[in-house]
Short mmCIF file of the C-alpha atoms (twelve columns), coordinates in Angstrom:
data_MODEL
# 
_entry.id   MODEL 
# 
loop_
_atom_site.group_PDB 
_atom_site.id 
_atom_site.type_symbol 
_atom_site.label_atom_id 
_atom_site.label_alt_id 
_atom_site.label_comp_id 
_atom_site.label_asym_id 
_atom_site.label_seq_id 
_atom_site.Cartn_x 
_atom_site.Cartn_y 
_atom_site.Cartn_z 
_atom_site.pdbx_PDB_model_num 
ATOM 1   C CA . UNK A 1   -13.971 5.255   14.025  1 
ATOM 2   C CA . UNK A 2   -12.251 1.606   14.419  1 
ATOM 3   C CA . UNK A 3   -14.816 0.901   11.512  1 
ATOM 4   C CA . UNK A 4   -14.081 3.021   9.541   1 
ATOM 5   C CA . UNK A 5   -10.470 2.446   9.284   1 
ATOM 6   C CA . UNK A 6   -11.422 -1.717  8.965   1 
ATOM 7   C CA . UNK A 7   -14.152 -0.732  6.013   1 
ATOM 8   C CA . UNK A 8   -11.209 1.185   4.412   1 
ATOM 9   C CA . UNK A 9   -8.258  -1.440  4.601   1 
ATOM 10  C CA . UNK A 10  -11.013 -4.115  3.162   1 
ATOM 11  C CA . UNK A 11  -11.520 -1.918  -0.209  1 
ATOM 12  C CA . UNK A 12  -8.057  -1.274  -0.248  1 
ATOM 13  C CA . UNK A 13  -7.677  -4.409  -0.540  1 
ATOM 14  C CA . UNK A 14  -10.013 -5.839  -2.262  1 
ATOM 15  C CA . UNK A 15  -10.333 -3.676  -5.195  1 
ATOM 16  C CA . UNK A 16  -7.062  -3.134  -6.346  1 
ATOM 17  C CA . UNK A 17  -7.032  -6.964  -6.034  1 
ATOM 18  C CA . UNK A 18  -10.279 -6.977  -8.208  1 
ATOM 19  C CA . UNK A 19  -7.997  -5.785  -10.956 1 
ATOM 20  C CA . UNK A 20  -4.489  -7.711  -10.944 1 
ATOM 21  C CA . UNK A 21  -6.402  -11.099 -10.180 1 
ATOM 22  C CA . UNK A 22  -7.046  -11.209 -13.830 1 
ATOM 23  C CA . UNK A 23  -4.469  -9.927  -15.406 1 
ATOM 24  C CA . UNK A 24  -2.829  -12.477 -13.698 1 
ATOM 25  C CA . UNK A 25  -5.028  -15.474 -14.329 1 
ATOM 26  C CA . UNK A 26  -4.951  -14.792 -17.883 1 
ATOM 27  C CA . UNK A 27  -1.178  -13.584 -18.182 1 
ATOM 28  C CA . UNK A 28  0.813   -15.429 -15.102 1 
ATOM 29  C CA . UNK A 29  3.436   -13.891 -13.270 1 
ATOM 30  C CA . UNK A 30  4.902   -11.539 -16.797 1 
ATOM 31  C CA . UNK A 31  5.932   -8.895  -14.965 1 
ATOM 32  C CA . UNK A 32  7.950   -7.395  -18.098 1 
ATOM 33  C CA . UNK A 33  4.075   -7.030  -19.453 1 
ATOM 34  C CA . UNK A 34  2.320   -5.374  -16.437 1 
ATOM 35  C CA . UNK A 35  5.483   -3.303  -16.258 1 
ATOM 36  C CA . UNK A 36  4.706   -2.332  -19.681 1 
ATOM 37  C CA . UNK A 37  0.948   -2.376  -19.457 1 
ATOM 38  C CA . UNK A 38  1.500   -0.232  -16.330 1 
ATOM 39  C CA . UNK A 39  3.002   2.279   -18.200 1 
ATOM 40  C CA . UNK A 40  1.482   1.933   -21.383 1 
ATOM 41  C CA . UNK A 41  0.593   6.103   -22.117 1 
ATOM 42  C CA . UNK A 42  0.882   9.536   -20.812 1 
ATOM 43  C CA . UNK A 43  -1.672  9.416   -18.264 1 
ATOM 44  C CA . UNK A 44  -1.301  5.720   -16.674 1 
ATOM 45  C CA . UNK A 45  2.378   7.147   -16.223 1 
ATOM 46  C CA . UNK A 46  1.197   9.286   -14.790 1 
ATOM 47  C CA . UNK A 47  -0.656  7.369   -12.071 1 
ATOM 48  C CA . UNK A 48  1.734   4.733   -11.915 1 
ATOM 49  C CA . UNK A 49  5.208   7.569   -10.599 1 
ATOM 50  C CA . UNK A 50  2.773   9.814   -8.737  1 
ATOM 51  C CA . UNK A 51  1.987   6.146   -6.512  1 
ATOM 52  C CA . UNK A 52  5.934   4.780   -6.880  1 
ATOM 53  C CA . UNK A 53  6.439   8.207   -5.463  1 
ATOM 54  C CA . UNK A 54  3.717   8.630   -2.960  1 
ATOM 55  C CA . UNK A 55  4.894   4.962   -1.206  1 
ATOM 56  C CA . UNK A 56  8.678   6.015   -1.462  1 
ATOM 57  C CA . UNK A 57  7.532   9.532   0.673   1 
ATOM 58  C CA . UNK A 58  4.712   7.483   3.006   1 
ATOM 59  C CA . UNK A 59  6.969   4.353   3.532   1 
ATOM 60  C CA . UNK A 60  10.307  6.577   4.396   1 
ATOM 61  C CA . UNK A 61  7.681   8.655   7.443   1 
ATOM 62  C CA . UNK A 62  6.106   6.369   8.406   1 
ATOM 63  C CA . UNK A 63  9.452   4.420   9.368   1 
ATOM 64  C CA . UNK A 64  10.923  7.867   10.824  1 
ATOM 65  C CA . UNK A 65  7.898   8.198   12.945  1 
ATOM 66  C CA . UNK A 66  7.239   5.076   14.299  1 
ATOM 67  C CA . UNK A 67  10.701  4.844   15.719  1 
ATOM 68  C CA . UNK A 68  10.164  8.421   16.880  1 
ATOM 69  C CA . UNK A 69  6.966   7.279   18.641  1 
ATOM 70  C CA . UNK A 70  8.381   3.567   19.075  1 
ATOM 71  C CA . UNK A 71  5.119   1.699   17.237  1 
ATOM 72  C CA . UNK A 72  5.637   -1.282  17.083  1 
ATOM 73  C CA . UNK A 73  4.921   -3.597  14.348  1 
ATOM 74  C CA . UNK A 74  6.581   -1.291  11.794  1 
ATOM 75  C CA . UNK A 75  7.542   -4.132  9.510   1 
ATOM 76  C CA . UNK A 76  3.663   -4.699  8.706   1 
ATOM 77  C CA . UNK A 77  2.549   -1.261  6.926   1 
ATOM 78  C CA . UNK A 78  6.267   -2.554  4.387   1 
ATOM 79  C CA . UNK A 79  4.771   -5.859  4.015   1 
ATOM 80  C CA . UNK A 80  0.890   -5.034  3.341   1 
ATOM 81  C CA . UNK A 81  2.669   -1.549  1.289   1 
ATOM 82  C CA . UNK A 82  4.816   -3.844  -1.360  1 
ATOM 83  C CA . UNK A 83  1.931   -6.915  -1.276  1 
ATOM 84  C CA . UNK A 84  -1.289  -4.649  -1.453  1 
ATOM 85  C CA . UNK A 85  -0.454  -1.198  -2.144  1 
ATOM 86  C CA . UNK A 86  -0.643  2.397   -0.570  1 
ATOM 87  C CA . UNK A 87  -4.517  1.966   0.377   1 
ATOM 88  C CA . UNK A 88  -3.578  -0.843  3.024   1 
ATOM 89  C CA . UNK A 89  -0.372  -0.331  4.203   1 
ATOM 90  C CA . UNK A 90  -1.727  3.638   5.201   1 
ATOM 91  C CA . UNK A 91  -4.684  2.394   7.166   1 
ATOM 92  C CA . UNK A 92  -2.620  -0.382  8.122   1 
ATOM 93  C CA . UNK A 93  -0.084  2.572   9.875   1 
ATOM 94  C CA . UNK A 94  -3.040  4.168   11.034  1 
ATOM 95  C CA . UNK A 95  -4.141  1.508   13.298  1 
ATOM 96  C CA . UNK A 96  -0.525  0.996   14.420  1 
ATOM 97  C CA . UNK A 97  -0.420  4.533   15.743  1 
ATOM 98  C CA . UNK A 98  -4.143  4.349   17.579  1 
ATOM 99  C CA . UNK A 99  -3.280  1.642   19.481  1 
ATOM 100 C CA . UNK A 100 -1.497  1.606   22.460  1 
ATOM 101 C CA . UNK A 101 1.917   -0.179  23.390  1 
ATOM 102 C CA . UNK A 102 2.365   -2.512  26.089  1 
# 
């Protein structure tokens, strides 16, 4: 199972960056253009809003569940979510929950 989580974590990092890096290579850190394109049409707005709400729900659940079950390193889930996205953060949370705590 560990190999599957590692594969999903790698894909969850590589695939989103495959699309993100060319944008920043072409336009630089143009956040206003990024947001404009993110919400450019109803389909992209649907996915953007769904992902934002899903990330918020996941982070809230992950935070409270980590506190309840004394899972160390919750901050790594937060960092993974903001630097890469939900696709990496969810695998990071899964890894934290299945590792034995010392």
